[in-house]
Amino acid sequence: MSHRSIIVLPDDTGKPILDAINAATKTLRIKMFVFSDPDLIKAVIAAKGRGVKIHVMLNPARRDGEEVNAETRKALEKAGIDVKDSNPDFGITHEKSMVVDDETAFIKSLNWATKNLTVTRDYAIITSHKHEVDEVIAGFEADWHRKDFDLGENAHLIWCRGNGRARIAQLIDGAKHHLFVQNERYQDSVIIERLVRAATRGVKVHVMALPPHNLKKEKLVEGVGGLRIMDDVGIKIHKLKGLKLHGKMLLADGSRAIVGSINLAPGSFDDRRELAIEVHDDEIIERLHKIAKHDWENSHPLDLTDEGLFADLEDRKEGSSENLALEVDEKAVKHHKKHHKQ
């Protein structure tokens, strides 16, 4: 019987992923942005040792040129595993997926890095629905063989490049009462506009984001701009306390959710390979609702005033006050620092 379930990190640990790898008997297809966790590397190599056919696709480098997967690639190739760079047609392959024995697919926000298993809020959806598993396989095979892959309106899943922006906008537009959104970055003008429209039609919109100092310097202006636009219309914007936010999750009306790798930024929609899934399963939605409630209760409002931004960015992003046209009073900044922990 087809089934979907959810993994919430770090609560559930990496055990469900390790268990799936250890249970593989035929095939493993792994597509990953960052793959560095030693336990996962060992599990994949052990699977190869017991005769599992394994194909691994790794993003070759980050935007800054850092090759974070080089050592993992060497270890896997030494074990006789087929490894390829991800499809060069995309600026970055940010998708995080795994298919086990052609029967079960994992669609994730998390990288296979130890920190994503232990200290970040992250998610994975596990599906055995054949049409979804087959679609992940088709996307993998297309990228492996450097072929075009765009299912258009026939896609069940959410792909970038492809239907990503439209499907996320559709979920936001369909919300009637409440929207809870967790994402690292809010930079895409279409999605920001949809969230603003939702708020103006009476939807309670709760947004969780990374503090501005976590944004790349070249993305600071649009990132802060997006947050301030939402703040101006009364959207509540918080930063997570205790964990670093890395998951990408939207929950609408406590009935539908999207989980996957997609950041709400133009580059993710238009230049990256990304993958997400929309779910409505009662058990998954109930779990996400509990996590959303917990995370919101364990968060702080982001101070997006000039003084708040200056205090957050000072000494972290040189020139940020000029780039953001911040006009601050030194006394106000000192008062802010005294009463707000960064």
mmCIF file with all atom_site columns, C-alpha atoms in Angstrom, residues 18 21-22 24 28 30 35 37-54 56 71-83 112:
data_model
loop_
_atom_site.group_PDB
_atom_site.id
_atom_site.type_symbol
_atom_site.label_atom_id
_atom_site.label_alt_id
_atom_site.label_comp_id
_atom_site.label_asym_id
_atom_site.label_entity_id
_atom_site.label_seq_id
_atom_site.pdbx_PDB_ins_code
_atom_site.Cartn_x
_atom_site.Cartn_y
_atom_site.Cartn_z
_atom_site.occupancy
_atom_site.B_iso_or_equiv
_atom_site.pdbx_formal_charge
_atom_site.auth_seq_id
_atom_site.auth_comp_id
_atom_site.auth_asym_id
_atom_site.auth_atom_id
_atom_site.pdbx_PDB_model_num
ATOM 1  C CA . LEU A 1 18  ? 20.572 5.253  7.498  1.00 0.00 ? 18  LEU A CA 1
ATOM 2  C CA . ILE A 1 21  ? 20.246 2.781  2.981  1.00 0.00 ? 21  ILE A CA 1
ATOM 3  C CA . ASN A 1 22  ? 21.034 -0.281 5.082  1.00 0.00 ? 22  ASN A CA 1
ATOM 4  C CA . ALA A 1 24  ? 18.478 -1.383 0.174  1.00 0.00 ? 24  ALA A CA 1
ATOM 5  C CA . LEU A 1 28  ? 20.253 3.512  -4.722 1.00 0.00 ? 28  LEU A CA 1
ATOM 6  C CA . ILE A 1 30  ? 21.365 9.745  -4.619 1.00 0.00 ? 30  ILE A CA 1
ATOM 7  C CA . PHE A 1 35  ? 27.380 14.975 1.058  1.00 0.00 ? 35  PHE A CA 1
ATOM 8  C CA . ASP A 1 37  ? 28.447 12.956 6.887  1.00 0.00 ? 37  ASP A CA 1
ATOM 9  C CA . PRO A 1 38  ? 30.783 10.024 7.650  1.00 0.00 ? 38  PRO A CA 1
ATOM 10 C CA . ASP A 1 39  ? 28.036 7.652  8.803  1.00 0.00 ? 39  ASP A CA 1
ATOM 11 C CA . LEU A 1 40  ? 26.074 8.154  5.591  1.00 0.00 ? 40  LEU A CA 1
ATOM 12 C CA . ILE A 1 41  ? 29.227 7.708  3.496  1.00 0.00 ? 41  ILE A CA 1
ATOM 13 C CA . LYS A 1 42  ? 29.981 4.436  5.297  1.00 0.00 ? 42  LYS A CA 1
ATOM 14 C CA . ALA A 1 43  ? 26.397 3.213  4.831  1.00 0.00 ? 43  ALA A CA 1
ATOM 15 C CA . VAL A 1 44  ? 26.457 3.890  1.084  1.00 0.00 ? 44  VAL A CA 1
ATOM 16 C CA . ILE A 1 45  ? 29.828 2.149  0.702  1.00 0.00 ? 45  ILE A CA 1
ATOM 17 C CA . ALA A 1 46  ? 28.535 -0.816 2.716  1.00 0.00 ? 46  ALA A CA 1
ATOM 18 C CA . ALA A 1 47  ? 25.514 -1.029 0.413  1.00 0.00 ? 47  ALA A CA 1
ATOM 19 C CA . LYS A 1 48  ? 27.868 -1.243 -2.555 1.00 0.00 ? 48  LYS A CA 1
ATOM 20 C CA . GLY A 1 49  ? 29.744 -4.030 -0.768 1.00 0.00 ? 49  GLY A CA 1
ATOM 21 C CA . ARG A 1 50  ? 26.617 -6.162 -0.528 1.00 0.00 ? 50  ARG A CA 1
ATOM 22 C CA . GLY A 1 51  ? 25.854 -5.771 -4.229 1.00 0.00 ? 51  GLY A CA 1
ATOM 23 C CA . VAL A 1 52  ? 23.511 -2.771 -4.411 1.00 0.00 ? 52  VAL A CA 1
ATOM 24 C CA . LYS A 1 53  ? 23.782 -0.855 -7.699 1.00 0.00 ? 53  LYS A CA 1
ATOM 25 C CA . ILE A 1 54  ? 24.478 2.773  -6.759 1.00 0.00 ? 54  ILE A CA 1
ATOM 26 C CA . VAL A 1 56  ? 25.430 9.211  -6.969 1.00 0.00 ? 56  VAL A CA 1
ATOM 27 C CA . GLU A 1 71  ? 36.693 14.070 -0.635 1.00 0.00 ? 71  GLU A CA 1
ATOM 28 C CA . THR A 1 72  ? 33.379 12.220 -0.587 1.00 0.00 ? 72  THR A CA 1
ATOM 29 C CA . ARG A 1 73  ? 33.608 11.636 -4.318 1.00 0.00 ? 73  ARG A CA 1
ATOM 30 C CA . LYS A 1 74  ? 37.073 10.129 -3.925 1.00 0.00 ? 74  LYS A CA 1
ATOM 31 C CA . ALA A 1 75  ? 35.885 7.794  -1.163 1.00 0.00 ? 75  ALA A CA 1
ATOM 32 C CA . LEU A 1 76  ? 32.849 6.630  -3.133 1.00 0.00 ? 76  LEU A CA 1
ATOM 33 C CA . GLU A 1 77  ? 34.794 6.103  -6.354 1.00 0.00 ? 77  GLU A CA 1
ATOM 34 C CA . LYS A 1 78  ? 37.455 4.167  -4.462 1.00 0.00 ? 78  LYS A CA 1
ATOM 35 C CA . ALA A 1 79  ? 34.684 1.807  -3.350 1.00 0.00 ? 79  ALA A CA 1
ATOM 36 C CA . GLY A 1 80  ? 33.613 1.318  -6.974 1.00 0.00 ? 80  GLY A CA 1
ATOM 37 C CA . ILE A 1 81  ? 30.519 3.505  -6.838 1.00 0.00 ? 81  ILE A CA 1
ATOM 38 C CA . ASP A 1 82  ? 29.433 5.394  -9.964 1.00 0.00 ? 82  ASP A CA 1
ATOM 39 C CA . VAL A 1 83  ? 29.635 9.118  -9.219 1.00 0.00 ? 83  VAL A CA 1
ATOM 40 C CA . TRP A 1 112 ? 23.838 14.945 3.993  1.00 0.00 ? 112 TRP A CA 1
#
